[in-house]
PDB file of C-alpha atoms in Angstrom:
ATOM      1  CA  MET A   1      50.074  43.274 -28.279  1.00 47.00           C
ATOM      2  CA  LYS A   2      49.469  44.668 -24.376  1.00 46.00           C
ATOM      3  CA  LYS A   3      46.578  45.573 -25.607  1.00 46.00           C
ATOM      4  CA  ASN A   4      45.056  42.194 -27.336  1.00 46.00           C
ATOM      5  CA  ASN A   5      46.862  40.458 -24.099  1.00 45.00           C
ATOM      6  CA  ALA A   6      44.407  42.851 -21.858  1.00 43.00           C
ATOM      7  CA  ILE A   7      41.637  41.626 -23.880  1.00 43.00           C
ATOM      8  CA  ALA A   8      42.754  38.339 -24.082  1.00 42.00           C
ATOM      9  CA  LEU A   9      42.994  37.982 -19.959  1.00 39.00           C
ATOM     10  CA  VAL A  10      39.718  39.808 -19.823  1.00 39.00           C
ATOM     11  CA  CYS A  11      38.100  37.693 -21.496  1.00 41.00           C
ATOM     12  CA  LEU A  12      39.642  33.988 -20.120  1.00 38.00           C
ATOM     13  CA  ALA A  13      38.448  36.019 -16.878  1.00 39.00           C
ATOM     14  CA  ALA A  14      34.977  36.108 -18.215  1.00 39.00           C
ATOM     15  CA  GLY A  15      35.027  32.446 -19.160  1.00 40.00           C
ATOM     16  CA  VAL A  16      36.097  31.070 -15.488  1.00 35.00           C
ATOM     17  CA  LEU A  17      33.912  33.493 -13.909  1.00 35.00           C
ATOM     18  CA  ALA A  18      30.820  32.583 -16.312  1.00 35.00           C
ATOM     19  CA  GLY A  19      32.049  28.456 -15.686  1.00 35.00           C
ATOM     20  CA  CYS A  20      32.111  28.618 -12.099  1.00 34.00           C
ATOM     21  CA  SER A  21      28.319  29.814 -11.846  1.00 29.00           C
ATOM     22  CA  LYS A  22      25.423  27.543 -10.864  1.00 29.00           C
ATOM     23  CA  SER A  23      23.575  25.965 -12.986  1.00 32.00           C
ATOM     24  CA  PRO A  24      19.274  26.866 -13.097  1.00 35.00           C
ATOM     25  CA  SER A  25      18.972  23.332 -11.372  1.00 36.00           C
ATOM     26  CA  GLU A  26      21.831  23.858  -8.411  1.00 35.00           C
ATOM     27  CA  LYS A  27      20.494  27.434  -7.475  1.00 37.00           C
ATOM     28  CA  GLN A  28      16.814  25.496  -7.233  1.00 42.00           C
ATOM     29  CA  VAL A  29      18.470  23.127  -4.787  1.00 40.00           C
ATOM     30  CA  ALA A  30      18.004  24.433  -1.129  1.00 40.00           C
ATOM     31  CA  PRO A  31      20.575  23.320   1.842  1.00 41.00           C
ATOM     32  CA  LEU A  32      20.095  20.571   3.378  1.00 42.00           C
ATOM     33  CA  PHE A  33      19.144  21.570   6.413  1.00 42.00           C
ATOM     34  CA  ASN A  34      15.742  23.985   4.543  1.00 45.00           C
ATOM     35  CA  GLN A  35      14.818  20.743   3.657  1.00 44.00           C
ATOM     36  CA  PRO A  36      11.366  19.265   3.919  1.00 47.00           C
ATOM     37  CA  ALA A  37      10.920  16.789   6.492  1.00 48.00           C
ATOM     38  CA  GLN A  38      10.286  13.062   4.940  1.00 50.00           C
ATOM     39  CA  PRO A  39       7.459  11.347   5.665  1.00 60.00           C
ATOM     40  CA  GLN A  40       7.542   9.380   9.186  1.00 76.00           C
ATOM     41  CA  MET A  41       6.780   5.798   9.472  1.00 80.00           C
ATOM     42  CA  PRO A  42       3.360   6.289  11.745  1.00 80.00           C
ATOM     43  CA  THR A  43       3.746   5.555  15.516  1.00 84.00           C
ATOM     44  CA  GLN A  44       0.477   4.028  16.857  1.00 86.00           C
ATOM     45  CA  ALA A  45      -2.574   2.399  15.666  1.00 83.00           C
ATOM     46  CA  GLN A  46      -4.698   4.305  13.514  1.00 86.00           C
ATOM     47  CA  PRO A  47      -8.805   4.590  14.779  1.00 89.00           C
ATOM     48  CA  LYS A  48     -10.923   1.406  12.997  1.00 92.00           C
ATOM     49  CA  LEU A  49     -11.822   3.045  10.110  1.00 94.00           C
ATOM     50  CA  PRO A  50     -15.085   2.779   8.143  1.00 95.00           C
ATOM     51  CA  THR A  51     -16.102  -0.824   6.936  1.00 95.00           C
ATOM     52  CA  MET A  52     -18.081  -2.423   4.699  1.00 96.00           C
ATOM     53  CA  LYS A  53     -19.471  -5.921   4.368  1.00 95.00           C
ATOM     54  CA  ILE A  54     -17.581  -8.311   1.936  1.00 95.00           C
ATOM     55  CA  TYR A  55     -18.688 -11.709   1.056  1.00 95.00           C
ATOM     56  CA  PHE A  56     -16.847 -14.838  -0.130  1.00 94.00           C
ATOM     57  CA  GLY A  57     -18.171 -17.429  -2.809  1.00 88.00           C
ATOM     58  CA  SER A  58     -21.536 -17.772  -4.748  1.00 69.00           C
ATOM     59  CA  ALA A  59     -24.591 -18.184  -2.224  1.00 56.00           C
ATOM     60  CA  GLY A  60     -25.119 -21.823  -1.428  1.00 54.00           C
ATOM     61  CA  PRO A  61     -28.518 -24.384  -1.948  1.00 57.00           C
ATOM     62  CA  SER A  62     -29.366 -21.877   1.794  1.00 62.00           C
ATOM     63  CA  GLY A  63     -28.727 -18.504  -0.559  1.00 65.00           C
ATOM     64  CA  SER A  64     -26.246 -16.725   2.105  1.00 73.00           C
ATOM     65  CA  PRO A  65     -22.508 -16.988   1.192  1.00 78.00           C
ATOM     66  CA  ARG A  66     -19.698 -19.068   2.037  1.00 81.00           C
ATOM     67  CA  ALA A  67     -18.509 -16.713   4.473  1.00 92.00           C
ATOM     68  CA  THR A  68     -18.544 -13.077   5.653  1.00 93.00           C
ATOM     69  CA  VAL A  69     -16.170 -10.694   6.845  1.00 95.00           C
ATOM     70  CA  ASP A  70     -16.707  -6.442   8.139  1.00 95.00           C
ATOM     71  CA  ALA A  71     -14.510  -4.788   6.317  1.00 96.00           C
ATOM     72  CA  GLU A  72     -11.874  -1.730   7.314  1.00 95.00           C
ATOM     73  CA  LEU A  73     -11.234   0.201   4.526  1.00 96.00           C
ATOM     74  CA  ALA A  74      -7.923   1.764   3.857  1.00 94.00           C
ATOM     75  CA  LEU A  75      -9.003   4.355   1.307  1.00 92.00           C
ATOM     76  CA  THR A  76      -6.081   6.643   1.618  1.00 91.00           C
ATOM     77  CA  PRO A  77      -1.801   6.690   0.593  1.00 90.00           C
ATOM     78  CA  GLN A  78      -2.091   7.124   4.673  1.00 90.00           C
ATOM     79  CA  GLU A  79      -4.487   5.014   5.949  1.00 91.00           C
ATOM     80  CA  GLU A  80      -2.443   2.026   3.713  1.00 89.00           C
ATOM     81  CA  GLU A  81       0.525   2.909   5.003  1.00 89.00           C
ATOM     82  CA  THR A  82      -0.687   2.465   8.412  1.00 88.00           C
ATOM     83  CA  GLY A  83      -3.049  -0.951   7.694  1.00 89.00           C
ATOM     84  CA  LEU A  84      -3.033  -2.551  10.479  1.00 90.00           C
ATOM     85  CA  MET A  85      -0.126  -1.848  12.282  1.00 86.00           C
ATOM     86  CA  PHE A  86       0.418  -1.560  16.208  1.00 87.00           C
ATOM     87  CA  ARG A  87      -2.893  -3.734  16.337  1.00 91.00           C
ATOM     88  CA  THR A  88      -3.032  -6.097  19.148  1.00 92.00           C
ATOM     89  CA  ASN A  89      -6.023  -7.826  18.264  1.00 91.00           C
ATOM     90  CA  ILE A  90      -7.605  -8.892  14.687  1.00 91.00           C
ATOM     91  CA  PRO A  91     -11.113 -10.161  15.924  1.00 92.00           C
ATOM     92  CA  GLU A  92     -12.401 -13.427  14.012  1.00 93.00           C
ATOM     93  CA  ASP A  93     -14.049 -11.690  11.827  1.00 90.00           C
ATOM     94  CA  ASP A  94     -12.496  -8.326  11.359  1.00 92.00           C
ATOM     95  CA  SER A  95     -10.160  -7.299   8.830  1.00 95.00           C
ATOM     96  CA  MET A  96      -8.815  -4.514   6.498  1.00 95.00           C
ATOM     97  CA  LEU A  97      -9.215  -4.167   2.735  1.00 97.00           C
ATOM     98  CA  PHE A  98      -6.530  -2.203   0.766  1.00 95.00           C
ATOM     99  CA  VAL A  99      -7.564  -0.830  -2.785  1.00 95.00           C
ATOM    100  CA  LEU A 100      -4.502  -0.672  -4.747  1.00 95.00           C
ATOM    101  CA  PRO A 101      -4.650   2.610  -7.010  1.00 93.00           C
ATOM    102  CA  TYR A 102      -4.023  -0.203 -10.223  1.00 95.00           C
ATOM    103  CA  PRO A 103      -2.900  -3.530 -10.819  1.00 97.00           C
ATOM    104  CA  GLN A 104       0.522  -4.374  -9.363  1.00 97.00           C
ATOM    105  CA  ALA A 105       2.492  -6.866  -8.457  1.00 97.00           C
ATOM    106  CA  ALA A 106       1.131  -6.185  -4.524  1.00 96.00           C
ATOM    107  CA  SER A 107       4.113  -5.873  -2.026  1.00 95.00           C
ATOM    108  CA  PHE A 108       3.486  -5.969   1.677  1.00 94.00           C
ATOM    109  CA  TRP A 109       5.197  -6.236   4.894  1.00 90.00           C
ATOM    110  CA  MET A 110       4.407  -6.818   8.624  1.00 93.00           C
ATOM    111  CA  THR A 111       6.801  -3.814  10.334  1.00 90.00           C
ATOM    112  CA  ASN A 112       5.281  -2.859  13.457  1.00 90.00           C
ATOM    113  CA  CYS A 113       2.200  -5.567  13.158  1.00 89.00           C
ATOM    114  CA  PRO A 114       2.650  -7.099  16.802  1.00 94.00           C
ATOM    115  CA  VAL A 115       0.463  -9.485  15.416  1.00 95.00           C
ATOM    116  CA  SER A 116       0.478 -12.400  12.556  1.00 95.00           C
ATOM    117  CA  GLU A 117      -2.288 -11.760   9.718  1.00 95.00           C
ATOM    118  CA  SER A 118      -3.518 -13.549   6.372  1.00 97.00           C
ATOM    119  CA  ALA A 119      -3.772 -12.049   3.109  1.00 97.00           C
ATOM    120  CA  ALA A 120      -5.846 -12.812   0.007  1.00 98.00           C
ATOM    121  CA  TYR A 121      -4.099 -10.479  -2.831  1.00 98.00           C
ATOM    122  CA  ILE A 122      -7.314 -10.200  -5.467  1.00 98.00           C
ATOM    123  CA  SER A 123      -7.302  -9.377  -8.778  1.00 98.00           C
ATOM    124  CA  PRO A 124      -9.628  -6.230 -10.644  1.00 97.00           C
ATOM    125  CA  ASP A 125     -12.336  -8.924 -11.004  1.00 95.00           C
ATOM    126  CA  GLY A 126     -12.568  -9.864  -7.272  1.00 97.00           C
ATOM    127  CA  VAL A 127     -10.631 -13.255  -7.838  1.00 97.00           C
ATOM    128  CA  ILE A 128      -9.134 -14.710  -5.188  1.00 98.00           C
ATOM    129  CA  GLU A 129      -5.341 -15.232  -6.706  1.00 98.00           C
ATOM    130  CA  GLU A 130      -2.988 -15.798  -3.808  1.00 98.00           C
ATOM    131  CA  ILE A 131      -3.430 -16.144  -0.168  1.00 98.00           C
ATOM    132  CA  HIS A 132      -0.610 -15.422   2.261  1.00 98.00           C
ATOM    133  CA  HIS A 133       0.984 -16.175   5.702  1.00 97.00           C
ATOM    134  CA  PHE A 134       2.495 -12.707   7.018  1.00 96.00           C
ATOM    135  CA  GLU A 135       4.605 -13.125  10.430  1.00 96.00           C
ATOM    136  CA  LYS A 136       4.472 -10.454  12.726  1.00 95.00           C
ATOM    137  CA  ASN A 137       6.810  -7.768  12.762  1.00 93.00           C
ATOM    138  CA  ASP A 138       8.525  -9.381   9.265  1.00 95.00           C
ATOM    139  CA  PRO A 139      10.181  -6.577   7.331  1.00 94.00           C
ATOM    140  CA  ILE A 140      10.446  -8.581   4.565  1.00 95.00           C
ATOM    141  CA  PRO A 141       7.871  -7.862   1.685  1.00 95.00           C
ATOM    142  CA  VAL A 142       5.558 -10.418   0.458  1.00 96.00           C
ATOM    143  CA  VAL A 143       5.083  -9.782  -3.536  1.00 96.00           C
ATOM    144  CA  ALA A 144       2.882 -11.490  -5.752  1.00 97.00           C
ATOM    145  CA  SER A 145       3.383 -14.007  -8.125  1.00 97.00           C
ATOM    146  CA  HIS A 146       0.167 -12.019 -10.815  1.00 97.00           C
ATOM    147  CA  GLN A 147       0.971  -8.507 -11.980  1.00 97.00           C
ATOM    148  CA  ASP A 148      -2.915  -7.782 -11.822  1.00 97.00           C
ATOM    149  CA  ILE A 149      -3.473  -7.731  -7.934  1.00 98.00           C
ATOM    150  CA  GLN A 150      -5.802  -4.616  -7.048  1.00 97.00           C
ATOM    151  CA  PHE A 151      -6.650  -5.204  -3.593  1.00 97.00           C
ATOM    152  CA  VAL A 152      -5.771  -6.793  -0.517  1.00 97.00           C
ATOM    153  CA  LEU A 153      -7.770  -8.175   2.507  1.00 97.00           C
ATOM    154  CA  GLU A 154      -6.063  -8.749   5.567  1.00 96.00           C
ATOM    155  CA  THR A 155      -7.381 -11.103   8.379  1.00 96.00           C
ATOM    156  CA  ALA A 156      -6.627 -12.709  11.355  1.00 95.00           C
ATOM    157  CA  ASP A 157      -4.245 -15.356  11.115  1.00 96.00           C
ATOM    158  CA  GLY A 158      -5.669 -18.734   9.689  1.00 97.00           C
ATOM    159  CA  TRP A 159      -8.929 -16.684   8.514  1.00 97.00           C
ATOM    160  CA  TYR A 160      -8.814 -18.232   5.241  1.00 97.00           C
ATOM    161  CA  ALA A 161      -7.968 -21.858   6.093  1.00 96.00           C
ATOM    162  CA  ARG A 162     -10.594 -21.533   9.041  1.00 95.00           C
ATOM    163  CA  HIS A 163     -13.374 -20.811   6.783  1.00 94.00           C
ATOM    164  CA  SER A 164     -12.600 -22.815   3.951  1.00 93.00           C
ATOM    165  CA  VAL A 165     -12.067 -19.354   1.401  1.00 95.00           C
ATOM    166  CA  ASP A 166      -9.487 -20.813  -1.424  1.00 95.00           C
ATOM    167  CA  VAL A 167      -7.635 -19.176  -4.459  1.00 97.00           C
ATOM    168  CA  GLY A 168     -10.081 -18.734  -7.166  1.00 96.00           C
ATOM    169  CA  MET A 169     -12.927 -17.471  -5.360  1.00 95.00           C
ATOM    170  CA  VAL A 170     -14.506 -14.124  -6.230  1.00 95.00           C
ATOM    171  CA  ILE A 171     -15.309 -11.383  -3.316  1.00 95.00           C
ATOM    172  CA  THR A 172     -18.420  -8.974  -4.104  1.00 94.00           C
ATOM    173  CA  THR A 173     -19.452  -6.576  -0.939  1.00 93.00           C
ATOM    174  CA  GLU A 174     -22.966  -5.414   0.203  1.00 87.00           C
ATOM    175  CA  LYS A 175     -22.524  -3.024  -3.018  1.00 91.00           C
ATOM    176  CA  GLY A 176     -22.022  -5.465  -6.088  1.00 91.00           C
ATOM    177  CA  THR A 177     -18.071  -6.669  -7.135  1.00 93.00           C
ATOM    178  CA  LEU A 178     -15.463  -5.092  -6.007  1.00 95.00           C
ATOM    179  CA  ALA A 179     -14.785  -3.614  -9.684  1.00 94.00           C
ATOM    180  CA  GLN A 180     -18.687  -2.097  -9.000  1.00 94.00           C
ATOM    181  CA  THR A 181     -17.801  -0.594  -5.646  1.00 95.00           C
ATOM    182  CA  PHE A 182     -14.614   0.631  -6.027  1.00 94.00           C
ATOM    183  CA  LEU A 183     -13.500   0.970  -9.604  1.00 90.00           C
ATOM    184  CA  ASN A 184     -16.428   2.971 -10.724  1.00 83.00           C
ATOM    185  CA  HIS A 185     -16.604  -0.247 -13.497  1.00 69.00           C
TER     186      HIS A 185
END
């Protein structure tokens, strides 16, 4: 009987010890102080990015578009995250075009942006779906009401109104439609 109790005690101890070991996923978790650093928010303006001419509206009787801007192209995640942060001046005919990875309800905010801006939320086929005012340093995102936004074009505050550019207008580039230029369509 004592031998059976000894075997039972050994089995119980083995079961308790096995139950206290870490699962494979727990073993892979590094201590907090060894965690890789999280990406930091940008702390300064980025250098001027490569630009492209952006045209608004179809050519009128004169053969020219209604308006034109030089758009910096924010194409990488870091360029998109930094955007126009820390820029203290946006010249009248300058802008920044953000090419989103897929159509979505875009959401942009103005943290670390010391000047107000205007922004157009644009569909994959280059149609302006929405125009918004972005208040300087506002951390609250401006979320699109449309689910199919693939491009966002930020300009100087009030630019769209000053140039009679409105919702429904089509935007093109010096290389063709936005889809042809950026989406390989």
